[in-house]
Amino acid sequence: MKRLAVYCGSATPTDPRYLELARDVGTALAEQGIGVVYGGGRLGLMGAVAGAALHKGGEVIGVIPEALVSAEVANYDCELTVVADMHERKAAFTRLSDGFLVLPGGVGTQDELWEAISWAQLGYHAKPVGLLNAFGFYDHLIAFNRHMAEVGFVRPAHTGLLMAETELDRLLDRMRAHQPARAIFHMKSEEL
């Protein structure tokens, strides 16, 4: 993995553990030679990941929509690409990265996570999607994902697409060992 799209919040929670986590992730990725592709802002967790990676000499590519340049305080310290909208932003994340690493975040982060999973199911990409479940933040989401599979809304071939771990190193190891699932595009009608 040369680069990972890192999805996380542009907000800064009051609990300082989240900002510290983001900095630790940015530092660890840079130390392992893994570039960061992220939302291009200076604020919140996303800014902390980018700042820490840059501080360690890591590659950081920011992709930010025109409308968010001032709202998220665009980070001109990294290689910054300004795009027209969120659709272009997410397409660039997919094009520029070798996988997706999801940290705690809000609605935007969830949108990015589920699109990455959905596109993997369909076959638009075959890249790993890793969820860092720090501090139990994603416990309920992981349970809901399991529930969707148990009910039958996630095909058996796709139950392993969401890789969740509480420790970054274990998650990165799993992501490196990722084997793509059989995409819906390649399934026969009786398999659907």
C-alpha atoms as an extended CHARMM CRD file, in Angstrom:
* protein
*
       192  EXT
         1         1  MET       CA              0.0000000000        0.0000000000        0.0000000000  PROA      1               0.0000000000
         2         2  LYS       CA              1.6380000000        3.1860000000       -1.1790000000  PROA      2               0.0000000000
         3         3  ARG       CA             -1.2620000000        5.5070000000       -0.3270000000  PROA      3               0.0000000000
         4         4  LEU       CA             -4.4220000000        5.3030000000        1.7440000000  PROA      4               0.0000000000
         5         5  ALA       CA             -7.4660000000        7.5120000000        1.5690000000  PROA      5               0.0000000000
         6         6  VAL       CA             -8.0260000000        8.5090000000        5.1840000000  PROA      6               0.0000000000
         7         7  TYR       CA            -11.6190000000        9.3110000000        6.0590000000  PROA      7               0.0000000000
         8         8  CYS       CA            -12.2760000000       11.0970000000        9.3440000000  PROA      8               0.0000000000
         9         9  GLY       CA            -14.0500000000       14.0420000000       10.8990000000  PROA      9               0.0000000000
        10        10  SER       CA            -13.3810000000       17.6840000000       10.0900000000  PROA      10              0.0000000000
        11        11  ALA       CA            -14.6730000000       18.4390000000       13.6010000000  PROA      11              0.0000000000
        12        12  THR       CA            -12.6560000000       18.4270000000       16.8150000000  PROA      12              0.0000000000
        13        13  PRO       CA            -14.4580000000       16.5340000000       19.6040000000  PROA      13              0.0000000000
        14        14  THR       CA            -14.0350000000       17.7560000000       23.1680000000  PROA      14              0.0000000000
        15        15  ASP       CA            -12.4450000000       14.4180000000       24.1310000000  PROA      15              0.0000000000
        16        16  PRO       CA             -8.7220000000       14.9550000000       23.3410000000  PROA      16              0.0000000000
        17        17  ARG       CA             -8.1690000000       11.2460000000       22.6230000000  PROA      17              0.0000000000
        18        18  TYR       CA             -9.6300000000       11.6650000000       19.1320000000  PROA      18              0.0000000000
        19        19  LEU       CA             -7.2060000000       14.3870000000       18.0680000000  PROA      19              0.0000000000
        20        20  GLU       CA             -4.3250000000       12.4170000000       19.5770000000  PROA      20              0.0000000000
        21        21  LEU       CA             -5.4610000000        9.3260000000       17.6620000000  PROA      21              0.0000000000
        22        22  ALA       CA             -5.4960000000       11.2870000000       14.3970000000  PROA      22              0.0000000000
        23        23  ARG       CA             -1.9820000000       12.5820000000       15.0140000000  PROA      23              0.0000000000
        24        24  ASP       CA             -0.7610000000        9.0890000000       15.8860000000  PROA      24              0.0000000000
        25        25  VAL       CA             -2.2470000000        7.7010000000       12.6690000000  PROA      25              0.0000000000
        26        26  GLY       CA             -0.6670000000       10.4290000000       10.5260000000  PROA      26              0.0000000000
        27        27  THR       CA              2.6970000000        9.8320000000       12.1740000000  PROA      27              0.0000000000
        28        28  ALA       CA              2.4740000000        6.0380000000       11.8210000000  PROA      28              0.0000000000
        29        29  LEU       CA              1.5020000000        6.1910000000        8.1520000000  PROA      29              0.0000000000
        30        30  ALA       CA              4.3890000000        8.5400000000        7.3480000000  PROA      30              0.0000000000
        31        31  GLU       CA              6.8380000000        6.3460000000        9.2810000000  PROA      31              0.0000000000
        32        32  GLN       CA              5.6700000000        3.3110000000        7.2900000000  PROA      32              0.0000000000
        33        33  GLY       CA              6.0120000000        5.1470000000        3.9740000000  PROA      33              0.0000000000
        34        34  ILE       CA              2.2660000000        5.1850000000        3.3420000000  PROA      34              0.0000000000
        35        35  GLY       CA              1.0140000000        8.3950000000        1.7480000000  PROA      35              0.0000000000
        36        36  VAL       CA             -2.1880000000       10.0730000000        2.9270000000  PROA      36              0.0000000000
        37        37  VAL       CA             -4.9900000000       11.1040000000        0.5910000000  PROA      37              0.0000000000
        38        38  TYR       CA             -7.5170000000       13.0960000000        2.5660000000  PROA      38              0.0000000000
        39        39  GLY       CA            -10.1090000000       15.8640000000        2.4930000000  PROA      39              0.0000000000
        40        40  GLY       CA             -7.6630000000       18.7390000000        2.1440000000  PROA      40              0.0000000000
        41        41  GLY       CA             -8.6160000000       20.7390000000        5.2370000000  PROA      41              0.0000000000
        42        42  ARG       CA             -6.6950000000       21.9580000000        8.2650000000  PROA      42              0.0000000000
        43        43  LEU       CA             -9.5100000000       21.4650000000       10.7820000000  PROA      43              0.0000000000
        44        44  GLY       CA            -10.4400000000       18.5930000000       13.0680000000  PROA      44              0.0000000000
        45        45  LEU       CA             -9.1600000000       15.0770000000       12.8290000000  PROA      45              0.0000000000
        46        46  MET       CA             -8.4580000000       15.4110000000        9.1160000000  PROA      46              0.0000000000
        47        47  GLY       CA             -6.1280000000       18.3460000000        9.7430000000  PROA      47              0.0000000000
        48        48  ALA       CA             -4.4130000000       16.4860000000       12.5850000000  PROA      48              0.0000000000
        49        49  VAL       CA             -3.7350000000       13.4070000000       10.4100000000  PROA      49              0.0000000000
        50        50  ALA       CA             -2.3190000000       15.5550000000        7.6050000000  PROA      50              0.0000000000
        51        51  GLY       CA             -0.2700000000       17.7810000000        9.9010000000  PROA      51              0.0000000000
        52        52  ALA       CA              1.3380000000       14.8460000000       11.6920000000  PROA      52              0.0000000000
        53        53  ALA       CA              2.1290000000       13.0500000000        8.4250000000  PROA      53              0.0000000000
        54        54  LEU       CA              3.6610000000       16.2170000000        6.9590000000  PROA      54              0.0000000000
        55        55  HSD       CA              5.6650000000       16.7920000000       10.1380000000  PROA      55              0.0000000000
        56        56  LYS       CA              7.2070000000       13.3240000000        9.6960000000  PROA      56              0.0000000000
        57        57  GLY       CA              7.9780000000       14.0060000000        6.0160000000  PROA      57              0.0000000000
        58        58  GLY       CA              5.1390000000       11.8670000000        4.6570000000  PROA      58              0.0000000000
        59        59  GLU       CA              3.3310000000       12.3420000000        1.3800000000  PROA      59              0.0000000000
        60        60  VAL       CA              0.0030000000       14.1330000000        1.8430000000  PROA      60              0.0000000000
        61        61  ILE       CA             -2.4610000000       14.8100000000       -0.9510000000  PROA      61              0.0000000000
        62        62  GLY       CA             -5.5320000000       16.8830000000       -0.1300000000  PROA      62              0.0000000000
        63        63  VAL       CA             -8.6480000000       16.8440000000       -2.2830000000  PROA      63              0.0000000000
        64        64  ILE       CA            -11.1830000000       19.5380000000       -1.4500000000  PROA      64              0.0000000000
        65        65  PRO       CA            -14.3230000000       20.8160000000       -3.1990000000  PROA      65              0.0000000000
        66        66  GLU       CA            -14.4210000000       24.5020000000       -4.1210000000  PROA      66              0.0000000000
        67        67  ALA       CA            -17.2920000000       25.1520000000       -1.7060000000  PROA      67              0.0000000000
        68        68  LEU       CA            -15.2490000000       23.8360000000        1.2540000000  PROA      68              0.0000000000
        69        69  VAL       CA            -11.9680000000       25.6500000000        0.5930000000  PROA      69              0.0000000000
        70        70  SER       CA            -12.7650000000       28.3700000000        3.1310000000  PROA      70              0.0000000000
        71        71  ALA       CA            -15.1320000000       26.3280000000        5.3530000000  PROA      71              0.0000000000
        72        72  GLU       CA            -12.5690000000       23.5790000000        6.0700000000  PROA      72              0.0000000000
        73        73  VAL       CA             -9.6230000000       25.9740000000        5.8180000000  PROA      73              0.0000000000
        74        74  ALA       CA             -7.7660000000       24.4340000000        2.8820000000  PROA      74              0.0000000000
        75        75  ASN       CA             -4.3260000000       23.0510000000        3.6670000000  PROA      75              0.0000000000
        76        76  TYR       CA             -1.8600000000       24.6160000000        1.2350000000  PROA      76              0.0000000000
        77        77  ASP       CA              1.0680000000       22.8810000000        2.9920000000  PROA      77              0.0000000000
        78        78  CYS       CA              0.2760000000       19.6500000000        1.1530000000  PROA      78              0.0000000000
        79        79  GLU       CA             -0.2530000000       18.7850000000       -2.4970000000  PROA      79              0.0000000000
        80        80  LEU       CA             -3.7660000000       20.2520000000       -2.8030000000  PROA      80              0.0000000000
        81        81  THR       CA             -6.2910000000       19.6030000000       -5.5390000000  PROA      81              0.0000000000
        82        82  VAL       CA             -9.4690000000       21.6890000000       -5.6360000000  PROA      82              0.0000000000
        83        83  VAL       CA            -12.3760000000       19.8790000000       -7.3150000000  PROA      83              0.0000000000
        84        84  ALA       CA            -15.8870000000       20.9550000000       -8.2710000000  PROA      84              0.0000000000
        85        85  ASP       CA            -17.8990000000       18.8330000000       -5.8270000000  PROA      85              0.0000000000
        86        86  MET       CA            -18.0770000000       15.8800000000       -3.4480000000  PROA      86              0.0000000000
        87        87  HSD       CA            -18.5550000000       13.3920000000       -6.2850000000  PROA      87              0.0000000000
        88        88  GLU       CA            -15.2430000000       14.4360000000       -7.8320000000  PROA      88              0.0000000000
        89        89  ARG       CA            -13.6110000000       14.3880000000       -4.4020000000  PROA      89              0.0000000000
        90        90  LYS       CA            -14.6220000000       10.7760000000       -3.6870000000  PROA      90              0.0000000000
        91        91  ALA       CA            -13.6670000000        9.6700000000       -7.2100000000  PROA      91              0.0000000000
        92        92  ALA       CA            -10.2180000000       11.2170000000       -6.6700000000  PROA      92              0.0000000000
        93        93  PHE       CA             -9.8610000000        9.4380000000       -3.3080000000  PROA      93              0.0000000000
        94        94  THR       CA            -10.5520000000        6.1320000000       -5.0510000000  PROA      94              0.0000000000
        95        95  ARG       CA             -8.2800000000        6.8790000000       -8.0040000000  PROA      95              0.0000000000
        96        96  LEU       CA             -5.3120000000        8.0960000000       -5.9160000000  PROA      96              0.0000000000
        97        97  SER       CA             -5.3480000000        5.5040000000       -3.1200000000  PROA      97              0.0000000000
        98        98  ASP       CA             -4.6180000000        1.8220000000       -2.6440000000  PROA      98              0.0000000000
        99        99  GLY       CA             -7.2330000000        1.4700000000        0.1030000000  PROA      99              0.0000000000
       100       100  PHE       CA             -9.4170000000        3.2950000000        2.5930000000  PROA      100             0.0000000000
       101       101  LEU       CA             -8.6890000000        3.8730000000        6.2760000000  PROA      101             0.0000000000
       102       102  VAL       CA            -11.6330000000        5.1510000000        8.3090000000  PROA      102             0.0000000000
       103       103  LEU       CA            -11.1740000000        6.9040000000       11.6490000000  PROA      103             0.0000000000
       104       104  PRO       CA            -13.9240000000        8.3400000000       13.8490000000  PROA      104             0.0000000000
       105       105  GLY       CA            -16.0460000000       10.9760000000       12.1890000000  PROA      105             0.0000000000
       106       106  GLY       CA            -19.5520000000       12.1410000000       11.4760000000  PROA      106             0.0000000000
       107       107  VAL       CA            -22.0250000000       11.9410000000        8.6170000000  PROA      107             0.0000000000
       108       108  GLY       CA            -19.4990000000       12.7990000000        5.8880000000  PROA      108             0.0000000000
       109       109  THR       CA            -17.1450000000       10.1080000000        7.1160000000  PROA      109             0.0000000000
       110       110  GLN       CA            -19.9890000000        7.5730000000        7.1060000000  PROA      110             0.0000000000
       111       111  ASP       CA            -20.9360000000        8.5860000000        3.5650000000  PROA      111             0.0000000000
       112       112  GLU       CA            -17.3540000000        7.9730000000        2.4440000000  PROA      112             0.0000000000
       113       113  LEU       CA            -17.1180000000        4.6560000000        4.3070000000  PROA      113             0.0000000000
       114       114  TRP       CA            -20.3140000000        3.2010000000        2.8810000000  PROA      114             0.0000000000
       115       115  GLU       CA            -19.5270000000        4.3680000000       -0.6330000000  PROA      115             0.0000000000
       116       116  ALA       CA            -16.1470000000        2.6170000000       -0.4280000000  PROA      116             0.0000000000
       117       117  ILE       CA            -17.8850000000       -0.5850000000        0.7460000000  PROA      117             0.0000000000
       118       118  SER       CA            -20.6530000000       -0.2980000000       -1.8430000000  PROA      118             0.0000000000
       119       119  TRP       CA            -18.1870000000        0.2730000000       -4.6830000000  PROA      119             0.0000000000
       120       120  ALA       CA            -16.1640000000       -2.7600000000       -3.5310000000  PROA      120             0.0000000000
       121       121  GLN       CA            -19.3090000000       -4.9190000000       -3.5400000000  PROA      121             0.0000000000
       122       122  LEU       CA            -20.1960000000       -3.7810000000       -7.0300000000  PROA      122             0.0000000000
       123       123  GLY       CA            -16.6880000000       -4.0630000000       -8.4280000000  PROA      123             0.0000000000
       124       124  TYR       CA            -15.7980000000       -0.4210000000       -9.0560000000  PROA      124             0.0000000000
       125       125  HSD       CA            -12.6540000000       -1.0740000000       -7.0040000000  PROA      125             0.0000000000
       126       126  ALA       CA            -11.0090000000       -4.0530000000       -5.2950000000  PROA      126             0.0000000000
       127       127  LYS       CA             -9.2370000000       -2.1250000000       -2.5280000000  PROA      127             0.0000000000
       128       128  PRO       CA             -9.3140000000       -2.8270000000        1.2160000000  PROA      128             0.0000000000
       129       129  VAL       CA            -11.5890000000       -0.8300000000        3.5200000000  PROA      129             0.0000000000
       130       130  GLY       CA            -10.3160000000       -0.6230000000        7.0840000000  PROA      130             0.0000000000
       131       131  LEU       CA            -12.2070000000        0.7670000000       10.0600000000  PROA      131             0.0000000000
       132       132  LEU       CA            -10.1600000000        1.8430000000       13.0740000000  PROA      132             0.0000000000
       133       133  ASN       CA            -12.5610000000        1.2390000000       15.9530000000  PROA      133             0.0000000000
       134       134  ALA       CA            -10.7510000000        3.3610000000       18.5160000000  PROA      134             0.0000000000
       135       135  PHE       CA            -12.3660000000        3.7730000000       21.9340000000  PROA      135             0.0000000000
       136       136  GLY       CA            -15.3140000000        1.6050000000       20.8110000000  PROA      136             0.0000000000
       137       137  PHE       CA            -16.5010000000        4.4590000000       18.5850000000  PROA      137             0.0000000000
       138       138  TYR       CA            -17.7530000000        2.1000000000       15.8790000000  PROA      138             0.0000000000
       139       139  ASP       CA            -19.0700000000       -0.7570000000       18.0400000000  PROA      139             0.0000000000
       140       140  HSD       CA            -22.6860000000       -0.1050000000       17.0550000000  PROA      140             0.0000000000
       141       141  LEU       CA            -21.8390000000        0.3370000000       13.3730000000  PROA      141             0.0000000000
       142       142  ILE       CA            -19.9640000000       -2.9740000000       13.3330000000  PROA      142             0.0000000000
       143       143  ALA       CA            -22.9410000000       -4.6440000000       15.0200000000  PROA      143             0.0000000000
       144       144  PHE       CA            -25.2960000000       -3.0800000000       12.4710000000  PROA      144             0.0000000000
       145       145  ASN       CA            -23.1340000000       -4.2780000000        9.5940000000  PROA      145             0.0000000000
       146       146  ARG       CA            -23.2640000000       -7.8030000000       11.0690000000  PROA      146             0.0000000000
       147       147  HSD       CA            -27.0640000000       -7.4470000000       11.4410000000  PROA      147             0.0000000000
       148       148  MET       CA            -27.4210000000       -6.4510000000        7.7680000000  PROA      148             0.0000000000
       149       149  ALA       CA            -25.5390000000       -9.6170000000        6.8130000000  PROA      149             0.0000000000
       150       150  GLU       CA            -27.5820000000      -11.8240000000        9.1580000000  PROA      150             0.0000000000
       151       151  VAL       CA            -30.8370000000      -10.5010000000        7.6930000000  PROA      151             0.0000000000
       152       152  GLY       CA            -29.5370000000      -11.0570000000        4.1570000000  PROA      152             0.0000000000
       153       153  PHE       CA            -28.8670000000       -7.5350000000        2.8930000000  PROA      153             0.0000000000
       154       154  VAL       CA            -25.1210000000       -8.1890000000        2.6590000000  PROA      154             0.0000000000
       155       155  ARG       CA            -24.1860000000      -11.1490000000        0.4970000000  PROA      155             0.0000000000
       156       156  PRO       CA            -21.9700000000      -13.8180000000        2.1090000000  PROA      156             0.0000000000
       157       157  ALA       CA            -19.1860000000      -12.9720000000       -0.3650000000  PROA      157             0.0000000000
       158       158  HSD       CA            -19.1210000000       -9.4140000000        0.9590000000  PROA      158             0.0000000000
       159       159  THR       CA            -19.3090000000       -9.8650000000        4.7320000000  PROA      159             0.0000000000
       160       160  GLY       CA            -15.5420000000       -9.4270000000        5.0580000000  PROA      160             0.0000000000
       161       161  LEU       CA            -15.2750000000       -6.1930000000        3.0910000000  PROA      161             0.0000000000
       162       162  LEU       CA            -15.4150000000       -4.0670000000        6.2230000000  PROA      162             0.0000000000
       163       163  MET       CA            -12.2520000000       -4.8440000000        8.1740000000  PROA      163             0.0000000000
       164       164  ALA       CA            -12.4330000000       -3.4890000000       11.7190000000  PROA      164             0.0000000000
       165       165  GLU       CA             -9.7040000000       -3.4610000000       14.3550000000  PROA      165             0.0000000000
       166       166  THR       CA             -8.9840000000       -1.4720000000       17.4910000000  PROA      166             0.0000000000
       167       167  GLU       CA             -5.2320000000       -1.2200000000       16.7730000000  PROA      167             0.0000000000
       168       168  LEU       CA             -3.7650000000        0.4800000000       13.7000000000  PROA      168             0.0000000000
       169       169  ASP       CA             -0.9320000000       -2.0130000000       13.1160000000  PROA      169             0.0000000000
       170       170  ARG       CA             -3.2930000000       -5.0000000000       13.1270000000  PROA      170             0.0000000000
       171       171  LEU       CA             -5.6580000000       -3.1750000000       10.7820000000  PROA      171             0.0000000000
       172       172  LEU       CA             -2.8770000000       -2.2590000000        8.3420000000  PROA      172             0.0000000000
       173       173  ASP       CA             -1.6560000000       -5.8740000000        8.3530000000  PROA      173             0.0000000000
       174       174  ARG       CA             -5.1510000000       -7.0790000000        7.4610000000  PROA      174             0.0000000000
       175       175  MET       CA             -5.4610000000       -4.4370000000        4.7680000000  PROA      175             0.0000000000
       176       176  ARG       CA             -2.1190000000       -5.4780000000        3.2400000000  PROA      176             0.0000000000
       177       177  ALA       CA             -3.3240000000       -9.1120000000        3.1450000000  PROA      177             0.0000000000
       178       178  HSD       CA             -6.6600000000       -8.1350000000        1.5680000000  PROA      178             0.0000000000
       179       179  GLN       CA             -8.0720000000      -10.4690000000       -1.0670000000  PROA      179             0.0000000000
       180       180  PRO       CA            -10.7870000000       -8.8510000000       -3.2060000000  PROA      180             0.0000000000
       181       181  ALA       CA            -14.2840000000      -10.2940000000       -2.9060000000  PROA      181             0.0000000000
       182       182  ARG       CA            -16.2210000000      -11.5010000000       -5.9010000000  PROA      182             0.0000000000
       183       183  ALA       CA            -17.8900000000       -8.3850000000       -7.2740000000  PROA      183             0.0000000000
       184       184  ILE       CA            -21.5880000000       -8.1660000000       -8.0490000000  PROA      184             0.0000000000
       185       185  PHE       CA            -20.6090000000       -7.2430000000      -11.6240000000  PROA      185             0.0000000000
       186       186  HSD       CA            -19.1590000000      -10.7520000000      -11.9660000000  PROA      186             0.0000000000
       187       187  MET       CA            -21.9840000000      -12.6970000000      -10.2690000000  PROA      187             0.0000000000
       188       188  LYS       CA            -24.6830000000      -14.5990000000      -12.0530000000  PROA      188             0.0000000000
       189       189  SER       CA            -28.3150000000      -13.7350000000      -11.3920000000  PROA      189             0.0000000000
       190       190  GLU       CA            -28.8470000000      -16.8260000000       -9.2140000000  PROA      190             0.0000000000
       191       191  GLU       CA            -26.0270000000      -15.6300000000       -6.9250000000  PROA      191             0.0000000000
       192       192  LEU       CA            -27.7080000000      -12.2930000000       -6.3570000000  PROA      192             0.0000000000
